[in-house]
Coordinates of C-alpha atoms and ligand atoms in Angstrom, one line a residue:
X250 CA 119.3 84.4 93.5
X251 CA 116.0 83.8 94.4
X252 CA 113.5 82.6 91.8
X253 CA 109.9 82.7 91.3
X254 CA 107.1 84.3 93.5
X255 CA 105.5 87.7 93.6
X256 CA 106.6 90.7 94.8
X257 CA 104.9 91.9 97.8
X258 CA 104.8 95.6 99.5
X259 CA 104.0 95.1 103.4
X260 CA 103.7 98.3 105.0
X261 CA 103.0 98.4 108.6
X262 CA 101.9 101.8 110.4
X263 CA 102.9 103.3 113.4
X264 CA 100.6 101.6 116.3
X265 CA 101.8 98.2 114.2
X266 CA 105.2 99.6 114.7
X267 CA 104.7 101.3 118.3
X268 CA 107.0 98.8 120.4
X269 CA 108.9 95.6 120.2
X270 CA 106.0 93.6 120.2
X271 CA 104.1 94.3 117.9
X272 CA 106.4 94.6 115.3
X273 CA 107.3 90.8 116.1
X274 CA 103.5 89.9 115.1
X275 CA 104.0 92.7 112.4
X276 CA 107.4 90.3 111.3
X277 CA 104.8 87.0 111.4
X278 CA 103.1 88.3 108.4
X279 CA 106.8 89.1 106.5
X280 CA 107.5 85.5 107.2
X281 CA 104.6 84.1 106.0
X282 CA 104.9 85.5 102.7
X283 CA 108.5 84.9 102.6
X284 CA 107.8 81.6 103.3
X285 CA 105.8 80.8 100.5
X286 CA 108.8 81.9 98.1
X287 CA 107.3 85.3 97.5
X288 CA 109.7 88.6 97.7
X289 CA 108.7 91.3 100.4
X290 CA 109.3 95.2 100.4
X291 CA 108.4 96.1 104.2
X292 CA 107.8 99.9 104.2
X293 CA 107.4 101.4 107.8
X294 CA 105.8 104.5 109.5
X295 CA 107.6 105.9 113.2
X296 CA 107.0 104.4 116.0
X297 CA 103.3 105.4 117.0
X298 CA 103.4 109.1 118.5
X299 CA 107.1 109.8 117.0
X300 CA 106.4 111.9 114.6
X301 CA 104.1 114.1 116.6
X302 CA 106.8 114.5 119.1
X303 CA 109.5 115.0 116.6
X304 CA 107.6 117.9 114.9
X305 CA 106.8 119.5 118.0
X306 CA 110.0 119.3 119.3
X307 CA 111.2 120.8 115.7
X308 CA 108.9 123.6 115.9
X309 CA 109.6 124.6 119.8
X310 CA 113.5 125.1 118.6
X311 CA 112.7 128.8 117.0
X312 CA 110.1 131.2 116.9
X313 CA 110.7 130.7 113.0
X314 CA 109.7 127.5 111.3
X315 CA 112.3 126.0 108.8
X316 CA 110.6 123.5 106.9
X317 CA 113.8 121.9 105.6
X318 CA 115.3 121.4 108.7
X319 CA 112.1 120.3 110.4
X320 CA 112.5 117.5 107.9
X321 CA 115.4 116.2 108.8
X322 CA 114.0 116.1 112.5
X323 CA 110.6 114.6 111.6
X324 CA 112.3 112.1 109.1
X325 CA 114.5 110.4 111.9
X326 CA 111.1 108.4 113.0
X327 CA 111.4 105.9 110.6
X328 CA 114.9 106.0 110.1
X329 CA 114.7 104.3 114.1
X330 CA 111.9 102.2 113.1
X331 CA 113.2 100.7 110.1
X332 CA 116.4 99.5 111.5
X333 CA 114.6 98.0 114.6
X334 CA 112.5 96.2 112.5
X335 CA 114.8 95.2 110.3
X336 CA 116.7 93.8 113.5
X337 CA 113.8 91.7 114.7
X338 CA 113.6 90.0 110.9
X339 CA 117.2 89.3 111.4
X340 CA 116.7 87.5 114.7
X341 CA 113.9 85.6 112.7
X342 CA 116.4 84.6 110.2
X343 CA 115.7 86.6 107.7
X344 CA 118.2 88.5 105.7
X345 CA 116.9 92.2 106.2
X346 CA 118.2 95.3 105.4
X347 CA 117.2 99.2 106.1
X348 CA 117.0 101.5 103.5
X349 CA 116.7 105.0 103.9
X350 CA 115.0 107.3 101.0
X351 CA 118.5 108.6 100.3
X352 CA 120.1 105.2 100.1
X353 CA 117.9 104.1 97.6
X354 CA 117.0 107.5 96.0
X355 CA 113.4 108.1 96.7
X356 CA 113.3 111.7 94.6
X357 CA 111.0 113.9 95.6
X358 CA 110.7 118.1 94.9
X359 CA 111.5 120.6 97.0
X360 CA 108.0 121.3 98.8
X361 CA 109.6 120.9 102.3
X362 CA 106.8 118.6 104.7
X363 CA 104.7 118.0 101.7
X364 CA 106.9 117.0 98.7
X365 CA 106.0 114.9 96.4
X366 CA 107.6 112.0 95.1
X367 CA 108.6 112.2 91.5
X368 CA 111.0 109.0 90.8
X369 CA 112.4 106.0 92.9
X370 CA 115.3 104.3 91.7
X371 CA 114.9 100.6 92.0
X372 CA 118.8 99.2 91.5
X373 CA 119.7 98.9 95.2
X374 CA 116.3 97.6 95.9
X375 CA 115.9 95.5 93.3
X376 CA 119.7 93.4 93.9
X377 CA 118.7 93.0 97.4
X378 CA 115.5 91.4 96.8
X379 CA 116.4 89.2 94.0
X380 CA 119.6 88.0 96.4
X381 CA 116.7 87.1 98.7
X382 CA 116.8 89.8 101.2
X383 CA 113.9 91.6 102.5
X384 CA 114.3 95.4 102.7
X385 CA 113.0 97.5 105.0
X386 CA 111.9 100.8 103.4
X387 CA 111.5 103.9 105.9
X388 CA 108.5 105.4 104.4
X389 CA 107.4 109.3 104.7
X390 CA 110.7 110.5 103.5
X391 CA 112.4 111.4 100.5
X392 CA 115.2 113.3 98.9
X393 CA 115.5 116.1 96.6
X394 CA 118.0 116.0 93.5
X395 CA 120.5 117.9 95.0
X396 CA 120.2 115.5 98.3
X397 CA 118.3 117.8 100.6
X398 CA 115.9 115.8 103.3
X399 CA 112.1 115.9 102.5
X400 CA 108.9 114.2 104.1
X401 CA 105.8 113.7 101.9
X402 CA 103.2 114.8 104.4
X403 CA 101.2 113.0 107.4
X404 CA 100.2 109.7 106.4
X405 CA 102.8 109.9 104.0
X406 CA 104.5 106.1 104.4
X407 CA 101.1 104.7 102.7
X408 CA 102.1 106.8 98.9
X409 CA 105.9 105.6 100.2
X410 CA 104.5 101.9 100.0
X411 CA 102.5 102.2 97.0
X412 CA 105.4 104.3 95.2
X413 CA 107.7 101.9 95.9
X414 CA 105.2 98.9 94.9
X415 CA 105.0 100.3 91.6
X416 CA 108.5 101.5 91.0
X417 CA 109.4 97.6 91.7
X418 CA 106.2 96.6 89.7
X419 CA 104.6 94.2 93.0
X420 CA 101.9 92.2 92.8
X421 CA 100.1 94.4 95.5
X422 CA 100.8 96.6 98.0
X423 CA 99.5 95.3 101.5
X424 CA 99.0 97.9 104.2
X425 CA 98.6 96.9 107.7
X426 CA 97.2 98.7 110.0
X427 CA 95.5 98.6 113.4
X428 CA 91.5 98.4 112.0
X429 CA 90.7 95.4 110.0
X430 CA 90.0 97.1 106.9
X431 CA 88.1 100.3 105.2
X432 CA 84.5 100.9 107.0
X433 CA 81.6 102.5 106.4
X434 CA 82.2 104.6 109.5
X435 CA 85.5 105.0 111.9
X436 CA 85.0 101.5 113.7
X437 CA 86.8 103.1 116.4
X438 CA 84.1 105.8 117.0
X439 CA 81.1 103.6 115.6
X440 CA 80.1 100.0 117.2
X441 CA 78.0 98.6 113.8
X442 CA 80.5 100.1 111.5
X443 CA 80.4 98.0 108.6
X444 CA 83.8 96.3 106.7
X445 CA 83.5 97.0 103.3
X446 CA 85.6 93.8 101.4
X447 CA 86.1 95.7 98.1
X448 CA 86.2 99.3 97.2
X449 CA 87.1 101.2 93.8
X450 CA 90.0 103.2 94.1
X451 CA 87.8 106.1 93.0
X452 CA 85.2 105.5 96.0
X453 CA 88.5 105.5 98.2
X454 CA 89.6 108.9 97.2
X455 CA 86.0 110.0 97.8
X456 CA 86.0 108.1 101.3
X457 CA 89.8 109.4 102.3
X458 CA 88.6 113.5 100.8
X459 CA 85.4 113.2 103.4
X460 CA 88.2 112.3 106.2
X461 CA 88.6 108.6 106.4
X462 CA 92.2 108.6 107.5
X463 CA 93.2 104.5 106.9
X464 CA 95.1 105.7 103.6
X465 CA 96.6 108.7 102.6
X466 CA 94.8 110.1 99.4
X467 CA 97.9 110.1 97.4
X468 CA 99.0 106.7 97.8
X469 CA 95.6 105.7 96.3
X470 CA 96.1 108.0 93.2
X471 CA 99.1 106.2 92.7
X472 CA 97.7 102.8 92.9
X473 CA 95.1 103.8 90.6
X474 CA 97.1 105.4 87.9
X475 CA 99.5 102.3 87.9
X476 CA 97.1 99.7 89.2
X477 CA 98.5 98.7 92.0
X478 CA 95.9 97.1 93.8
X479 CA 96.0 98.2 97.7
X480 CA 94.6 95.3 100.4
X481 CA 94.1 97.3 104.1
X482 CA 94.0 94.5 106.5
X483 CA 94.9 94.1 110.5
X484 CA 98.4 93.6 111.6
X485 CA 97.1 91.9 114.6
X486 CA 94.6 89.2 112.8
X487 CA 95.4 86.8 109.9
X488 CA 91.6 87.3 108.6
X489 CA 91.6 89.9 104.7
X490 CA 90.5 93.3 105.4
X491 CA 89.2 95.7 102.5
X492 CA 90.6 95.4 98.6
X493 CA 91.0 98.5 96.7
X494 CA 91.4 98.0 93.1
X495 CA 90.3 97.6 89.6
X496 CA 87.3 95.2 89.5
X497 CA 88.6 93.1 86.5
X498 CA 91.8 92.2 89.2
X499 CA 89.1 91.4 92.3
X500 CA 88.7 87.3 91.1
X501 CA 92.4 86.6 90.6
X502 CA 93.0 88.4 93.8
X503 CA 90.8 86.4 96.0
X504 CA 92.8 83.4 94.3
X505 CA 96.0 84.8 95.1
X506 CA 94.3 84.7 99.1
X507 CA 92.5 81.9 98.5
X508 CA 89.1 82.9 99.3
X509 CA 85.8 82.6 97.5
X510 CA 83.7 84.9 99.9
X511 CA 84.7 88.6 98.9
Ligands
LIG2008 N1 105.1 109.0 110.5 C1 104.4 109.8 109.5 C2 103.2 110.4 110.2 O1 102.9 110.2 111.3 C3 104.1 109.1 108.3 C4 103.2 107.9 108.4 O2 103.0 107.4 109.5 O3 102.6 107.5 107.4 O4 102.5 111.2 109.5
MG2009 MG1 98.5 106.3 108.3

């Protein structure tokens, strides 16, 4: 039984995911946590480009599109990269786990490739952590009640993690990614785009509707109607990135970091 600690969602994306590499410095930041006796929840996205292929390769099958079945295709993505990572922690010595959405009954409806999630059950979860094992959620997937494969859209695994953060009730839901936070404009595309250290989560939902793609728009509903606060930070530095959240929670969150320049 481990005692004590917060609970922490860590969900890495796909070019954080992309090969064996980086998910070892994706891994650092599990440890880190772990280390410091807090429980983690990794949720991952495919392998970068996986799901792209996996769809096309779905839709080339027929001249028909069966969204149900295309599910079941596009879902395997993180079905691969949630064991592989889960391997790596083990090699670190960490006692991980996959868990797929049907193995730990992540309910969604029946709106094949954009369902929504509706309930998580947090039993199997919840043992695993509290025996001190670190699960390793594959995101973008879900199930329906009478067990039929669904995914939750593109740029689903960010509502997986912040679902899951707030079915488990987590201290906050970390989501790594490969820009060092929320910015002004794409800093990929713009040199003097600016990193914005704290946003509201209604200014995100205004930021993600106008096409900023570093969370999906759902995930941020979530974390505002729960208040789960969301932190988007770099998988590949150890330096904070942006803070979405309620602004009563920003001071005891640059506490929990440590940090007094927000
Ligand atoms: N793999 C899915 C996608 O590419 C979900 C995600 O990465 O969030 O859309
Ligand atoms: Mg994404």
């Amino acid at each position: 039984m481990r005692k004590g600690g917060k609970i922490i969602v860590q969900k890495f994306g796909g070019t954080s995911v992309a090969n064996f590499d980086r998910m070892r410095r994706a891994v650092s930041h599990v440890i880190r946590e772990y280390s410091k006796g807090n429980k983690v929840v990794v949720v991952v996205s495919a392998m970068a480009g996986e799901t792209d292929r996996l769809l096309n390769l779905g839709k080339s099958a027929t001249e028909k599109i069966y969204p149900d079945e295309l599910d079941v295709v596009a879902s395997t993505g993180e079905q691969i990269s949630s064991a592989i990572f889960s391997m790596i922690l083990r090699e670190n010595g960490i006692n991980a786990k996959s868990f797929l959405a049907h193995q730990i009954r992540i309910l969604t409806d029946d709106n094949f490739t954009d369902a929504r999630i509706v309930k998580i059950e947090t039993d199997k979860l919840m043992d695993f952590i509290n025996s001190g094992g670190v699960p390793v959620v594959a995101g973008f997937q879900g199930v329906t009640t009478d067990g039929r494969i669904t995914t939750i859209g593109r740029g689903g695994s960010d509502t997986t993690a912040v679902a899951v953060a707030s079915a488990i009730k987590a201290y906050i839901c970390e989501i790594y990614t490969d820009v060092s936070g929320v910015f002004t404009t794409d800093p990929n595309l713009v040199q003097n785009a600016k990193k914005i250290n704290f946003v509201s989560y209604e200014e995100m939902m205004e930021l993600a509707s106008l096409g900023a793609k570093v969370l999906q728009i759902r995930s941020v509903e979530i974390g505002a109607r729960f208040g789960i606060p969301i932190h988007v930070r770099n998988t590949f530095s150890d330096e904070l990135g942006t803070l979405v959240c309620y602004p009563e929670r920003i001071q005891e969150l640059k506490e929990f970091y440590k940090i007094s320049s927000l």
